[in-house]
PDB file of C-alpha atoms in Angstrom:
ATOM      1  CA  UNK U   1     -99.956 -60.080-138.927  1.00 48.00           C
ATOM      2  CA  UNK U   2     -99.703 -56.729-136.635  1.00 44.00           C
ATOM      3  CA  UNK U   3     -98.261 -55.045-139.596  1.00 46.00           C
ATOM      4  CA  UNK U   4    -101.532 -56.296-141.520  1.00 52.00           C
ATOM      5  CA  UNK U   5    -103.743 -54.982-138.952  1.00 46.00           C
ATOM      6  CA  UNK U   6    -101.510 -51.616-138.414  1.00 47.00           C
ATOM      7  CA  UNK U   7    -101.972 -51.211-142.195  1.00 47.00           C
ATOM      8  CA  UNK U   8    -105.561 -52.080-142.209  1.00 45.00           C
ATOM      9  CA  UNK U   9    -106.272 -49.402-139.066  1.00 46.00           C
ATOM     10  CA  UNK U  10    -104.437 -47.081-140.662  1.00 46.00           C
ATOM     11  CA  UNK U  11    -106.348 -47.440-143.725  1.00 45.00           C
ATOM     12  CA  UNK U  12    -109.887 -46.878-141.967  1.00 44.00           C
ATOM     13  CA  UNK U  13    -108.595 -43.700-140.386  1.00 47.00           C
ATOM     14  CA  UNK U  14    -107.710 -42.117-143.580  1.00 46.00           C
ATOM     15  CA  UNK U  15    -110.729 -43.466-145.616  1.00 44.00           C
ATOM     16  CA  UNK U  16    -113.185 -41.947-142.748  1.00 48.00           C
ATOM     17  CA  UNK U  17    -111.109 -38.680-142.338  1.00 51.00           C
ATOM     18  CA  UNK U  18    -109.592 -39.503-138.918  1.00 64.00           C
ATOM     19  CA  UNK U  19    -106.274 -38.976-137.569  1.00 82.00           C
ATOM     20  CA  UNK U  20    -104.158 -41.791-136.029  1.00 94.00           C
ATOM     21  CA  UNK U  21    -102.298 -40.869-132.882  1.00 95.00           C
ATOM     22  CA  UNK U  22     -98.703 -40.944-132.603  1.00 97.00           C
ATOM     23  CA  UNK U  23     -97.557 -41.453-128.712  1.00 97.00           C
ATOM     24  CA  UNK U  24     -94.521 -39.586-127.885  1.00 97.00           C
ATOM     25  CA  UNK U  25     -92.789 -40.599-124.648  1.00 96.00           C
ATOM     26  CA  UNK U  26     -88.884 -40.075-125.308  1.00 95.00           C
ATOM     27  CA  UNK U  27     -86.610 -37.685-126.370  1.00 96.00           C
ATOM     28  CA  UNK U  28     -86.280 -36.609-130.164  1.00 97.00           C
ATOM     29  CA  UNK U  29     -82.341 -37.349-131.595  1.00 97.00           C
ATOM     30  CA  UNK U  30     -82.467 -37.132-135.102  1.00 97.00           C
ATOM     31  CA  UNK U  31     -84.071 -34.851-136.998  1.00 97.00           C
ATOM     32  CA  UNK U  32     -88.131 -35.628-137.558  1.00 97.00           C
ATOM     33  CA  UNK U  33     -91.282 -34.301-139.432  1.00 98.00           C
ATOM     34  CA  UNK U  34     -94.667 -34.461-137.331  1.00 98.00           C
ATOM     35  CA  UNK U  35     -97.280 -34.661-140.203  1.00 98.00           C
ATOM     36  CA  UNK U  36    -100.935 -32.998-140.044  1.00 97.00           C
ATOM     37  CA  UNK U  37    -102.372 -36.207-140.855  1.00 97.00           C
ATOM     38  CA  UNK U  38    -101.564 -37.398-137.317  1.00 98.00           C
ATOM     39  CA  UNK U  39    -102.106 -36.207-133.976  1.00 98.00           C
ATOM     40  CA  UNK U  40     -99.236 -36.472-131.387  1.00 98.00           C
ATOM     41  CA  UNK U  41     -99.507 -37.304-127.648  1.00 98.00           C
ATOM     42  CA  UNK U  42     -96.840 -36.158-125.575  1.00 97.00           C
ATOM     43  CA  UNK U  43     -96.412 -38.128-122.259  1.00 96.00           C
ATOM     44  CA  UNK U  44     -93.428 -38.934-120.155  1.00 87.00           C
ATOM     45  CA  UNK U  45     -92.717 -35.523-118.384  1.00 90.00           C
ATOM     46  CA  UNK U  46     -89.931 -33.698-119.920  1.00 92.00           C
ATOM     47  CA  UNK U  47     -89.440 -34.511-123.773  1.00 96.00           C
ATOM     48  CA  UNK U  48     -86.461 -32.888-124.923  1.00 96.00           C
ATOM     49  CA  UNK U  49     -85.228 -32.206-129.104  1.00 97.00           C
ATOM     50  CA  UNK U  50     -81.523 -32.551-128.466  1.00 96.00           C
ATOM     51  CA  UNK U  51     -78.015 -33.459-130.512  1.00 96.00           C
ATOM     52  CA  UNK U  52     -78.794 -30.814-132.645  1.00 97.00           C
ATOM     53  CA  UNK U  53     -82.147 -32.578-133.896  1.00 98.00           C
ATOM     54  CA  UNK U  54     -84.921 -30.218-136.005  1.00 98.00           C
ATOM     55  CA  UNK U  55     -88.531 -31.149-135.397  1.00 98.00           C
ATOM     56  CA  UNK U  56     -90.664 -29.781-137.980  1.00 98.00           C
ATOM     57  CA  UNK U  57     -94.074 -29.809-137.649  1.00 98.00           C
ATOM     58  CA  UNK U  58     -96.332 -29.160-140.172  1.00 98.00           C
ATOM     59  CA  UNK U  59     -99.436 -26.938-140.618  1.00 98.00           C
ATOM     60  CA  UNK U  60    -102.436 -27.617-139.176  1.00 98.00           C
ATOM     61  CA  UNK U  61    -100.939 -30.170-137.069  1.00 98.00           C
ATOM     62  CA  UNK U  62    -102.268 -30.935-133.515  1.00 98.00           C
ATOM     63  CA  UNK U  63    -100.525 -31.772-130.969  1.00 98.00           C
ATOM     64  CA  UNK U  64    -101.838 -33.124-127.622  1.00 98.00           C
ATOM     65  CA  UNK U  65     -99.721 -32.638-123.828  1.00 96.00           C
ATOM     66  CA  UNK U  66    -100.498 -35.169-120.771  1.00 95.00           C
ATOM     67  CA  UNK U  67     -98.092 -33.929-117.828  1.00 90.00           C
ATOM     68  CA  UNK U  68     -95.778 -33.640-120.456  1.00 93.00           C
ATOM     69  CA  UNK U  69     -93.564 -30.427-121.782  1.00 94.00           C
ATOM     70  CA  UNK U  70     -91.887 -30.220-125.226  1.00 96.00           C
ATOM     71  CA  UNK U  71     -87.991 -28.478-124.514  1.00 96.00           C
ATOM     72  CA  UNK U  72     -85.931 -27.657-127.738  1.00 97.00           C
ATOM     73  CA  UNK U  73     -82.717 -27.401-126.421  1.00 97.00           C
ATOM     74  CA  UNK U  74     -79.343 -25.226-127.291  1.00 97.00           C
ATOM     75  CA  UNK U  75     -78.377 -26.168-131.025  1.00 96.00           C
ATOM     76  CA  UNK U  76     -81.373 -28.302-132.505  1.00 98.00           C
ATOM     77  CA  UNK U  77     -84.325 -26.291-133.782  1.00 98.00           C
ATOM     78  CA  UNK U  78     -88.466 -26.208-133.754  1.00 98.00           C
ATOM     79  CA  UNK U  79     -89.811 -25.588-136.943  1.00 98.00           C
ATOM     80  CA  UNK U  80     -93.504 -25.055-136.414  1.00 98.00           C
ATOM     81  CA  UNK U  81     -94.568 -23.152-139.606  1.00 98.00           C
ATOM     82  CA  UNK U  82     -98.268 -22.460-139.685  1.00 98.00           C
ATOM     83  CA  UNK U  83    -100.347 -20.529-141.434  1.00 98.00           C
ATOM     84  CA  UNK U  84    -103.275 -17.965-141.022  1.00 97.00           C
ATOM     85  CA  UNK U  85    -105.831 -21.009-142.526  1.00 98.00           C
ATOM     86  CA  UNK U  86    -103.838 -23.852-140.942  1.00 98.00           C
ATOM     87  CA  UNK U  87    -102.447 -23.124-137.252  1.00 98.00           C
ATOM     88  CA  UNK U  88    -100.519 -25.239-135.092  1.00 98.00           C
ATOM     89  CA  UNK U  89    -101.963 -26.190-131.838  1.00 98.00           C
ATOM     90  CA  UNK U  90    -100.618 -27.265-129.113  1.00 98.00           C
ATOM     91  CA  UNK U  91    -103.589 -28.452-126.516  1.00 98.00           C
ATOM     92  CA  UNK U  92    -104.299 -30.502-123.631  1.00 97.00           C
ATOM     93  CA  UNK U  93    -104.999 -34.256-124.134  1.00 97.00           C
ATOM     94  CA  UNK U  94    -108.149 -33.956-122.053  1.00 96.00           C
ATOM     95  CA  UNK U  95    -111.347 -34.438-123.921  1.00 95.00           C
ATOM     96  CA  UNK U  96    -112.972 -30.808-124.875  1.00 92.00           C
ATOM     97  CA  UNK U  97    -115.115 -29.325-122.187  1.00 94.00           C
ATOM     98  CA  UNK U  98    -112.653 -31.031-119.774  1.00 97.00           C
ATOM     99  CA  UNK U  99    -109.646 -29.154-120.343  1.00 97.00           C
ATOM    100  CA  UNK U 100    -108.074 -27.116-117.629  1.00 96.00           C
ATOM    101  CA  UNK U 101    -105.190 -24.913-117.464  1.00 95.00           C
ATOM    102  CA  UNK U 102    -102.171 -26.533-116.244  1.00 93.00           C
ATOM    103  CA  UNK U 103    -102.937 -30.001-117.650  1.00 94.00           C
ATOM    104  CA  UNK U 104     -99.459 -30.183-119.603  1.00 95.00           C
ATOM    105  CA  UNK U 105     -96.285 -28.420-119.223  1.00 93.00           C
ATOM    106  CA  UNK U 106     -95.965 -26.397-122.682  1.00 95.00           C
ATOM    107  CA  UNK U 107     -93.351 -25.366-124.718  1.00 97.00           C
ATOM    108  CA  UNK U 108     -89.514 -24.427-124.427  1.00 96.00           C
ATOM    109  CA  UNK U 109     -87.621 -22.778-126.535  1.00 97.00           C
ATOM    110  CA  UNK U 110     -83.418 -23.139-125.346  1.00 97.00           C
ATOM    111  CA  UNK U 111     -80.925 -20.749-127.395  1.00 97.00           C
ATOM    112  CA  UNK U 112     -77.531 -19.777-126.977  1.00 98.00           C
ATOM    113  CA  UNK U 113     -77.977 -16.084-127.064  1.00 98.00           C
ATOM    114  CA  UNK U 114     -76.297 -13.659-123.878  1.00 97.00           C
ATOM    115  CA  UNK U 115     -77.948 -13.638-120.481  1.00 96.00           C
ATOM    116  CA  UNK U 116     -77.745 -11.650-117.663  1.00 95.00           C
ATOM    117  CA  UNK U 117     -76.585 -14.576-115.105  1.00 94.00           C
ATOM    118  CA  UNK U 118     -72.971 -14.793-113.951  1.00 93.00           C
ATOM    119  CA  UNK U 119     -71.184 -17.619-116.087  1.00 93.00           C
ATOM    120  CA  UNK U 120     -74.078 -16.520-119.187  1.00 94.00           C
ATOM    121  CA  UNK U 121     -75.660 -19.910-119.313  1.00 95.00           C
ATOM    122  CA  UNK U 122     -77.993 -21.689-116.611  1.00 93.00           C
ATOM    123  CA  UNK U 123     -80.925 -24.013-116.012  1.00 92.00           C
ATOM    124  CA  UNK U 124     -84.079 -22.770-116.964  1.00 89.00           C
ATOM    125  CA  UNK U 125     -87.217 -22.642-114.119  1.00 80.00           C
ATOM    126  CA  UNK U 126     -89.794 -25.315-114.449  1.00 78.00           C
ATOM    127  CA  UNK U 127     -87.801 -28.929-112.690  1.00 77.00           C
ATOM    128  CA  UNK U 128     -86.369 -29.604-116.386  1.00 85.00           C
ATOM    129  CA  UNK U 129     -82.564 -30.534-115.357  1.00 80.00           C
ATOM    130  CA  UNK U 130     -81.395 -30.870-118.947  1.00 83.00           C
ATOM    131  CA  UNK U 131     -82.873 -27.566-119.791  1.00 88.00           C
ATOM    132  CA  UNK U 132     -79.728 -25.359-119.963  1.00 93.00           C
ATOM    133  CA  UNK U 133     -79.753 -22.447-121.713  1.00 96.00           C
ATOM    134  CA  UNK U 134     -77.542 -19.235-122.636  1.00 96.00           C
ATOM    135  CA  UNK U 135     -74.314 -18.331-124.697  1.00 97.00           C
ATOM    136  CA  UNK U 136     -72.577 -16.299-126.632  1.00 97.00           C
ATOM    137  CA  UNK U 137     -74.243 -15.807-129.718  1.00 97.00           C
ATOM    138  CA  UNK U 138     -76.670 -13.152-130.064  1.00 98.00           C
ATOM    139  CA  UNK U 139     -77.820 -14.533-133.723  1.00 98.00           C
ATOM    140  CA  UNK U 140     -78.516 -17.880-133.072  1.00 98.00           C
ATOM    141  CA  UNK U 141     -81.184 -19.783-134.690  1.00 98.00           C
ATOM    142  CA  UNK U 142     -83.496 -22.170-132.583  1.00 98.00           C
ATOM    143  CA  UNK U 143     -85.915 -22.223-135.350  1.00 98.00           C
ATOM    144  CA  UNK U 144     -89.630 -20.830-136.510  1.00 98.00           C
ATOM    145  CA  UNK U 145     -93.050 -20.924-134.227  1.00 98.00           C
ATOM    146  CA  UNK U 146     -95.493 -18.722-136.962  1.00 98.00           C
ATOM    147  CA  UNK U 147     -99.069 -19.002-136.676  1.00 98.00           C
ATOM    148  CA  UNK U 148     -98.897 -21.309-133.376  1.00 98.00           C
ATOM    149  CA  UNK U 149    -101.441 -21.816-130.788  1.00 98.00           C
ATOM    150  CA  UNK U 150    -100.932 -22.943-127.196  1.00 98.00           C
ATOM    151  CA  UNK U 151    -103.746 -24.389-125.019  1.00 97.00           C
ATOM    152  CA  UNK U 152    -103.676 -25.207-120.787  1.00 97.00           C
ATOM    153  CA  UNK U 153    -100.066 -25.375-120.272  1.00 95.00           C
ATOM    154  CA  UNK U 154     -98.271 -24.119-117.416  1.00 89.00           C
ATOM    155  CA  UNK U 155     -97.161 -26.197-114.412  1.00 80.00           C
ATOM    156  CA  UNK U 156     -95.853 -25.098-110.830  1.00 72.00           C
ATOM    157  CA  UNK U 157     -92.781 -27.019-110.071  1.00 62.00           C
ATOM    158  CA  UNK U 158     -92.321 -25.537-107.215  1.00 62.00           C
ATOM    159  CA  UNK U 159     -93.392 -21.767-105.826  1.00 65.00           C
ATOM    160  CA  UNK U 160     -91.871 -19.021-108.333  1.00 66.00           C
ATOM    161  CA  UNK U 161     -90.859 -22.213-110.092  1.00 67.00           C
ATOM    162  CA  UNK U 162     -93.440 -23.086-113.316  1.00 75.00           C
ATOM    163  CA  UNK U 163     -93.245 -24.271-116.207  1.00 87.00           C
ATOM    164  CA  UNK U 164     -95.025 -21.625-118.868  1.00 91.00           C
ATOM    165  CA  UNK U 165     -97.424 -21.798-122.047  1.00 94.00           C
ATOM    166  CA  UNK U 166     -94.133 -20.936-123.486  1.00 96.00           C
ATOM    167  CA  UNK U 167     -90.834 -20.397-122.227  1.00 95.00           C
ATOM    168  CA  UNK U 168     -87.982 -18.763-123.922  1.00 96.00           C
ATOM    169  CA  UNK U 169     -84.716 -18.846-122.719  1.00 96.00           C
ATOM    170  CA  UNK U 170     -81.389 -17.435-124.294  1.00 97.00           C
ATOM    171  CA  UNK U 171     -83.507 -17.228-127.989  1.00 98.00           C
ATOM    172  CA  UNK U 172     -81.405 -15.491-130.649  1.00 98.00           C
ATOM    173  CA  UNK U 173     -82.381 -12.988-133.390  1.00 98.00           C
ATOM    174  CA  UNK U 174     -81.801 -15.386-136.166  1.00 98.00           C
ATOM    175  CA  UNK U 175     -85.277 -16.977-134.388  1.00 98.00           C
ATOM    176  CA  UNK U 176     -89.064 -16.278-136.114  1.00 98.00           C
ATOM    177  CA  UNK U 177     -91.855 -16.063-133.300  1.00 98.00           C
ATOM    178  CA  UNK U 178     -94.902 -14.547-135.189  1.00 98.00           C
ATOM    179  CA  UNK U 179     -98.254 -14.880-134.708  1.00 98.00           C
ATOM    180  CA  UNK U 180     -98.007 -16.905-131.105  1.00 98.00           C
ATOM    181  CA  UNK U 181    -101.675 -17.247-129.299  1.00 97.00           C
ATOM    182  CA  UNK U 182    -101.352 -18.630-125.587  1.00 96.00           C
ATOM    183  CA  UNK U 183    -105.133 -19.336-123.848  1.00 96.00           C
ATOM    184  CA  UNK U 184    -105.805 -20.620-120.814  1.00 96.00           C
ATOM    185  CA  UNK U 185    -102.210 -21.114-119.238  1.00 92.00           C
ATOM    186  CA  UNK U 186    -102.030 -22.269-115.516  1.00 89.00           C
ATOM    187  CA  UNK U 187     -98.676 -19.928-115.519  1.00 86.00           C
ATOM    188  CA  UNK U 188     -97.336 -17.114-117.708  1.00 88.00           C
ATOM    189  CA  UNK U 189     -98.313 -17.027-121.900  1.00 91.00           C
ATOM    190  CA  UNK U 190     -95.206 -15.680-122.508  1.00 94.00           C
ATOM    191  CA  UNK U 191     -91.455 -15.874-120.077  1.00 93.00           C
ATOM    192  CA  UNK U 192     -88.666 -14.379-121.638  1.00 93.00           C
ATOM    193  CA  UNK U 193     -85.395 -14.975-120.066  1.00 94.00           C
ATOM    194  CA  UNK U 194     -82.560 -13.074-121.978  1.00 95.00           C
ATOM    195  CA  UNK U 195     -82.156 -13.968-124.953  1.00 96.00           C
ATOM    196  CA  UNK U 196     -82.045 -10.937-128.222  1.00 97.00           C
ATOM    197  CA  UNK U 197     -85.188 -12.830-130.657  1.00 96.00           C
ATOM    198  CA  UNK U 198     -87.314 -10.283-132.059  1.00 94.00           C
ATOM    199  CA  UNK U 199     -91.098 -11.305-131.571  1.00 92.00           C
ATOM    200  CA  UNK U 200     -93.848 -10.586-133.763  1.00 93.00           C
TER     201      UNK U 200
END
């Protein structure tokens, strides 16, 4: 029966050109494809892409944050592909004209790329323990952000402490990041720390 009704509600959204809403509240571990014809909550704090997972997400896809931050970390990959027609956004899950900056904790990009910290990997700022990031290898890929769009993100964890719009730690040059818009971040659009990716 709830697969009957999940089918039924799903049919209604399509037929009158709505979205359904995907929650996401735990971490990504296999690779996984977040579809335009959906729009995805993220709750739960930090929500980390590990074991080497890609999350593709695909144009024109939105994607809503509720005290929540989206961390790629060292090995698995974002690929957020959008186009000049058909952005991604990344937004609060307020209601519009209630949106404020700060109301989610954006995104974070984790590479394994040289930085300037004794040891060459660390923890990256923001109160996300599993956030590690740093290496080696100055080409290393942690995937595509083109034509992306980021919306009231940035959290203080603590003073000097925030999570940003979007954070990019240890990225390597065999990275894309073209075409990034940050508005109305309660931190920084844009922290680099280390890293050798070549932004657009």
């Amino acid at each position: 029966m709830k697969k009957q009704l999940l089918f039924i509600t799903t049919l209604l959204l399509i037929s009158f050109g709505l979205n359904a809403q995907v929650i996401i509240n735990s971490d990504i571990t296999s690779s996984t494809t977040w579809t335009s014809n959906n729009i995805y909550l993220l709750e739960g704090g930090c929500l980390y892409v590990k074991n080497n997972a890609t999350l593709t997400i695909e144009p024109g896809t939105l994607i809503k944050g509720d005290q929540a931050a989206l961390i790629i970390t060292r090995g698995s990959k974002l690929i957020a592909n959008g186009t000049a027609e058909m952005p991604i956004v990344f937004t609060s899950a307020k209601p519009a004209g209630q949106r404020a900056p700060g109301d989610w904790g954006g995104v974070l990009l984790l590479g394994k790329a040289p930085i300037n910290v004794p040891g060459g990997e660390t923890v990256v700022e923001g109160g996300c323990a599993d956030a590690l990031y740093g290496g080696t290898d100055p080409a290393d890929n942690s995937g595509i952000l083109r034509y992306v769009r980021i919306e009231f993100a940035g959290i203080p964890f603590t003073p000097n402490n925030e999570l940003n719009s979007l954070t990019l730690g240890g990225v390597g040059s065999g990275t894309i990041i073209e075409h990034v818009q940050s508005s109305y971040g309660g931190d920084d659009a844009f922290e680099w720390f280390g890293g050798t990716v070549n932004g657009k």
